[in-house]
Amino acid sequence: EDREAGEPAVFKIDDKDTLLREKKQREEEVARKEREKAEKAEAKAKAAREKLEKGKVNPMEMFRTDQYSAWDEQGLPTIDREGKPITQSQQKKLKKLQAVQDKLHKAYLQHISDLEI
């Protein structure tokens, strides 16, 4: 407790069971925080691995599937498998997807070149 200036401090000592219980709670809290930190680090590492895995696909080749039958020089589909031309809105969406894939692929290639050095 706080006392007036010059008065001695008073210590209140709990019984042994209370002190041990509080110590155990503090240790459990520290262990829980360490587990959470490790789980967050693992989740972050897993997300980074998944991002690199997605980057393996070359953006020029990403739409070369049986879903489309013709592509332009940038690898974007121009005709679907039924022979219908791709609409402008679809082309715009596909171009955005290809731009995202291009960034992922460049990051993947950079990671691979960093590993080789």
PDB file of C-alpha atoms in Angstrom:
ATOM      1  CA  GLU A   1       0.000   0.000   0.000  1.00  0.00           C
ATOM      2  CA  ASP A   2       1.024   3.576  -0.494  1.00  0.00           C
ATOM      3  CA  ARG A   3       2.000   5.280   2.707  1.00  0.00           C
ATOM      4  CA  GLU A   4       2.847   8.754   3.786  1.00  0.00           C
ATOM      5  CA  ALA A   5       6.443   9.831   3.428  1.00  0.00           C
ATOM      6  CA  GLY A   6       8.645   8.327   6.089  1.00  0.00           C
ATOM      7  CA  GLU A   7       6.329   5.461   6.996  1.00  0.00           C
ATOM      8  CA  PRO A   8       7.545   1.916   6.304  1.00  0.00           C
ATOM      9  CA  ALA A   9       6.006  -0.086   3.454  1.00  0.00           C
ATOM     10  CA  VAL A  10       3.611  -2.888   4.278  1.00  0.00           C
ATOM     11  CA  PHE A  11       3.869  -6.188   2.368  1.00  0.00           C
ATOM     12  CA  LYS A  12       0.929  -8.514   2.228  1.00  0.00           C
ATOM     13  CA  ILE A  13       2.071 -12.052   1.525  1.00  0.00           C
ATOM     14  CA  ASP A  14      -0.436 -14.521   0.125  1.00  0.00           C
ATOM     15  CA  ASP A  15      -0.424 -18.141   1.045  1.00  0.00           C
ATOM     16  CA  LYS A  16       1.782 -20.598  -0.841  1.00  0.00           C
ATOM     17  CA  ASP A  17      -1.071 -22.079  -2.937  1.00  0.00           C
ATOM     18  CA  THR A  18      -2.111 -18.663  -4.244  1.00  0.00           C
ATOM     19  CA  LEU A  19       1.450 -17.748  -5.178  1.00  0.00           C
ATOM     20  CA  LEU A  20       1.994 -21.064  -6.960  1.00  0.00           C
ATOM     21  CA  ARG A  21      -1.331 -20.755  -8.806  1.00  0.00           C
ATOM     22  CA  GLU A  22      -0.453 -17.214  -9.985  1.00  0.00           C
ATOM     23  CA  LYS A  23       3.004 -18.373 -11.091  1.00  0.00           C
ATOM     24  CA  LYS A  24       1.466 -21.249 -13.054  1.00  0.00           C
ATOM     25  CA  GLN A  25      -1.024 -18.854 -14.704  1.00  0.00           C
ATOM     26  CA  ARG A  26       1.807 -16.513 -15.761  1.00  0.00           C
ATOM     27  CA  GLU A  27       3.781 -19.449 -17.202  1.00  0.00           C
ATOM     28  CA  GLU A  28       0.712 -20.703 -19.092  1.00  0.00           C
ATOM     29  CA  GLU A  29       0.104 -17.209 -20.481  1.00  0.00           C
ATOM     30  CA  VAL A  30       3.696 -16.988 -21.720  1.00  0.00           C
ATOM     31  CA  ALA A  31       3.445 -20.449 -23.297  1.00  0.00           C
ATOM     32  CA  ARG A  32       0.125 -19.525 -24.963  1.00  0.00           C
ATOM     33  CA  LYS A  33       1.618 -16.338 -26.420  1.00  0.00           C
ATOM     34  CA  GLU A  34       4.620 -18.284 -27.751  1.00  0.00           C
ATOM     35  CA  ARG A  35       2.290 -20.832 -29.385  1.00  0.00           C
ATOM     36  CA  GLU A  36       0.239 -18.044 -30.995  1.00  0.00           C
ATOM     37  CA  LYS A  37       3.413 -16.383 -32.253  1.00  0.00           C
ATOM     38  CA  ALA A  38       4.633 -19.658 -33.750  1.00  0.00           C
ATOM     39  CA  GLU A  39       1.223 -20.297 -35.358  1.00  0.00           C
ATOM     40  CA  LYS A  40       1.218 -16.815 -36.906  1.00  0.00           C
ATOM     41  CA  ALA A  41       4.736 -17.329 -38.242  1.00  0.00           C
ATOM     42  CA  GLU A  42       3.730 -20.694 -39.718  1.00  0.00           C
ATOM     43  CA  ALA A  43       0.622 -19.180 -41.334  1.00  0.00           C
ATOM     44  CA  LYS A  44       2.719 -16.375 -42.814  1.00  0.00           C
ATOM     45  CA  ALA A  45       5.258 -18.858 -44.173  1.00  0.00           C
ATOM     46  CA  LYS A  46       2.464 -21.008 -45.622  1.00  0.00           C
ATOM     47  CA  ALA A  47       0.931 -17.976 -47.352  1.00  0.00           C
ATOM     48  CA  ALA A  48       4.323 -17.072 -48.816  1.00  0.00           C
ATOM     49  CA  ARG A  49       4.797 -20.645 -50.091  1.00  0.00           C
ATOM     50  CA  GLU A  50       1.329 -20.622 -51.662  1.00  0.00           C
ATOM     51  CA  LYS A  51       2.040 -17.276 -53.318  1.00  0.00           C
ATOM     52  CA  LEU A  52       5.270 -18.634 -54.773  1.00  0.00           C
ATOM     53  CA  GLU A  53       3.463 -21.777 -55.923  1.00  0.00           C
ATOM     54  CA  LYS A  54       0.898 -19.663 -57.780  1.00  0.00           C
ATOM     55  CA  GLY A  55       3.738 -17.748 -59.421  1.00  0.00           C
ATOM     56  CA  LYS A  56       5.081 -20.837 -61.184  1.00  0.00           C
ATOM     57  CA  VAL A  57       2.593 -20.440 -64.044  1.00  0.00           C
ATOM     58  CA  ASN A  58       3.814 -18.212 -66.863  1.00  0.00           C
ATOM     59  CA  PRO A  59       1.224 -15.462 -67.545  1.00  0.00           C
ATOM     60  CA  MET A  60       1.581 -16.089 -71.284  1.00  0.00           C
ATOM     61  CA  GLU A  61       0.468 -19.691 -70.740  1.00  0.00           C
ATOM     62  CA  MET A  62      -2.136 -19.309 -68.001  1.00  0.00           C
ATOM     63  CA  PHE A  63      -5.135 -19.194 -70.361  1.00  0.00           C
ATOM     64  CA  ARG A  64      -3.905 -21.928 -72.702  1.00  0.00           C
ATOM     65  CA  THR A  65      -6.515 -24.434 -71.589  1.00  0.00           C
ATOM     66  CA  ASP A  66      -9.300 -26.329 -73.311  1.00  0.00           C
ATOM     67  CA  GLN A  67     -11.641 -23.525 -72.226  1.00  0.00           C
ATOM     68  CA  TYR A  68     -10.370 -21.343 -75.100  1.00  0.00           C
ATOM     69  CA  SER A  69      -9.485 -22.125 -78.707  1.00  0.00           C
ATOM     70  CA  ALA A  70      -7.530 -19.051 -79.889  1.00  0.00           C
ATOM     71  CA  TRP A  71      -5.173 -16.577 -78.221  1.00  0.00           C
ATOM     72  CA  ASP A  72      -3.504 -13.283 -79.145  1.00  0.00           C
ATOM     73  CA  GLU A  73       0.248 -12.553 -79.039  1.00  0.00           C
ATOM     74  CA  GLN A  74       0.084 -11.697 -75.307  1.00  0.00           C
ATOM     75  CA  GLY A  75      -1.495 -15.036 -74.466  1.00  0.00           C
ATOM     76  CA  LEU A  76      -4.985 -13.624 -73.901  1.00  0.00           C
ATOM     77  CA  PRO A  77      -7.849 -15.700 -75.279  1.00  0.00           C
ATOM     78  CA  THR A  78      -9.767 -14.301 -78.247  1.00  0.00           C
ATOM     79  CA  ILE A  79     -12.181 -17.174 -78.945  1.00  0.00           C
ATOM     80  CA  ASP A  80     -13.762 -19.586 -76.465  1.00  0.00           C
ATOM     81  CA  ARG A  81     -14.049 -23.340 -77.052  1.00  0.00           C
ATOM     82  CA  GLU A  82     -17.479 -22.969 -78.660  1.00  0.00           C
ATOM     83  CA  GLY A  83     -16.060 -20.601 -81.279  1.00  0.00           C
ATOM     84  CA  LYS A  84     -17.578 -17.423 -79.824  1.00  0.00           C
ATOM     85  CA  PRO A  85     -15.342 -14.349 -79.580  1.00  0.00           C
ATOM     86  CA  ILE A  86     -14.420 -13.168 -76.083  1.00  0.00           C
ATOM     87  CA  THR A  87     -16.307  -9.985 -75.174  1.00  0.00           C
ATOM     88  CA  GLN A  88     -14.446  -6.806 -74.298  1.00  0.00           C
ATOM     89  CA  SER A  89     -15.534  -6.995 -70.664  1.00  0.00           C
ATOM     90  CA  GLN A  90     -14.240 -10.563 -70.438  1.00  0.00           C
ATOM     91  CA  GLN A  91     -10.993  -9.537 -72.133  1.00  0.00           C
ATOM     92  CA  LYS A  92     -10.581  -6.728 -69.610  1.00  0.00           C
ATOM     93  CA  LYS A  93     -11.074  -9.145 -66.690  1.00  0.00           C
ATOM     94  CA  LEU A  94      -8.686 -11.661 -68.195  1.00  0.00           C
ATOM     95  CA  LYS A  95      -6.099  -8.944 -68.783  1.00  0.00           C
ATOM     96  CA  LYS A  96      -6.305  -7.943 -65.112  1.00  0.00           C
ATOM     97  CA  LEU A  97      -5.891 -11.573 -64.044  1.00  0.00           C
ATOM     98  CA  GLN A  98      -2.894 -11.860 -66.345  1.00  0.00           C
ATOM     99  CA  ALA A  99      -1.348  -8.689 -64.832  1.00  0.00           C
ATOM    100  CA  VAL A 100      -1.713 -10.139 -61.333  1.00  0.00           C
ATOM    101  CA  GLN A 101      -0.201 -13.426 -62.514  1.00  0.00           C
ATOM    102  CA  ASP A 102       2.643 -11.506 -64.154  1.00  0.00           C
ATOM    103  CA  LYS A 103       3.545  -9.929 -60.792  1.00  0.00           C
ATOM    104  CA  LEU A 104       3.369 -13.306 -59.054  1.00  0.00           C
ATOM    105  CA  HIS A 105       5.490 -14.904 -61.767  1.00  0.00           C
ATOM    106  CA  LYS A 106       8.127 -12.171 -61.565  1.00  0.00           C
ATOM    107  CA  ALA A 107       8.284 -12.597 -57.776  1.00  0.00           C
ATOM    108  CA  TYR A 108       8.656 -16.355 -58.280  1.00  0.00           C
ATOM    109  CA  LEU A 109      11.462 -15.896 -60.804  1.00  0.00           C
ATOM    110  CA  GLN A 110      13.201 -13.438 -58.467  1.00  0.00           C
ATOM    111  CA  HIS A 111      12.936 -15.943 -55.615  1.00  0.00           C
ATOM    112  CA  ILE A 112      14.399 -18.691 -57.797  1.00  0.00           C
ATOM    113  CA  SER A 113      17.285 -16.454 -58.921  1.00  0.00           C
ATOM    114  CA  ASP A 114      17.944 -15.474 -55.283  1.00  0.00           C
ATOM    115  CA  LEU A 115      18.192 -19.157 -54.362  1.00  0.00           C
ATOM    116  CA  GLU A 116      20.736 -19.770 -57.114  1.00  0.00           C
ATOM    117  CA  ILE A 117      23.047 -17.004 -55.955  1.00  0.00           C
TER     118      ILE A 117
END
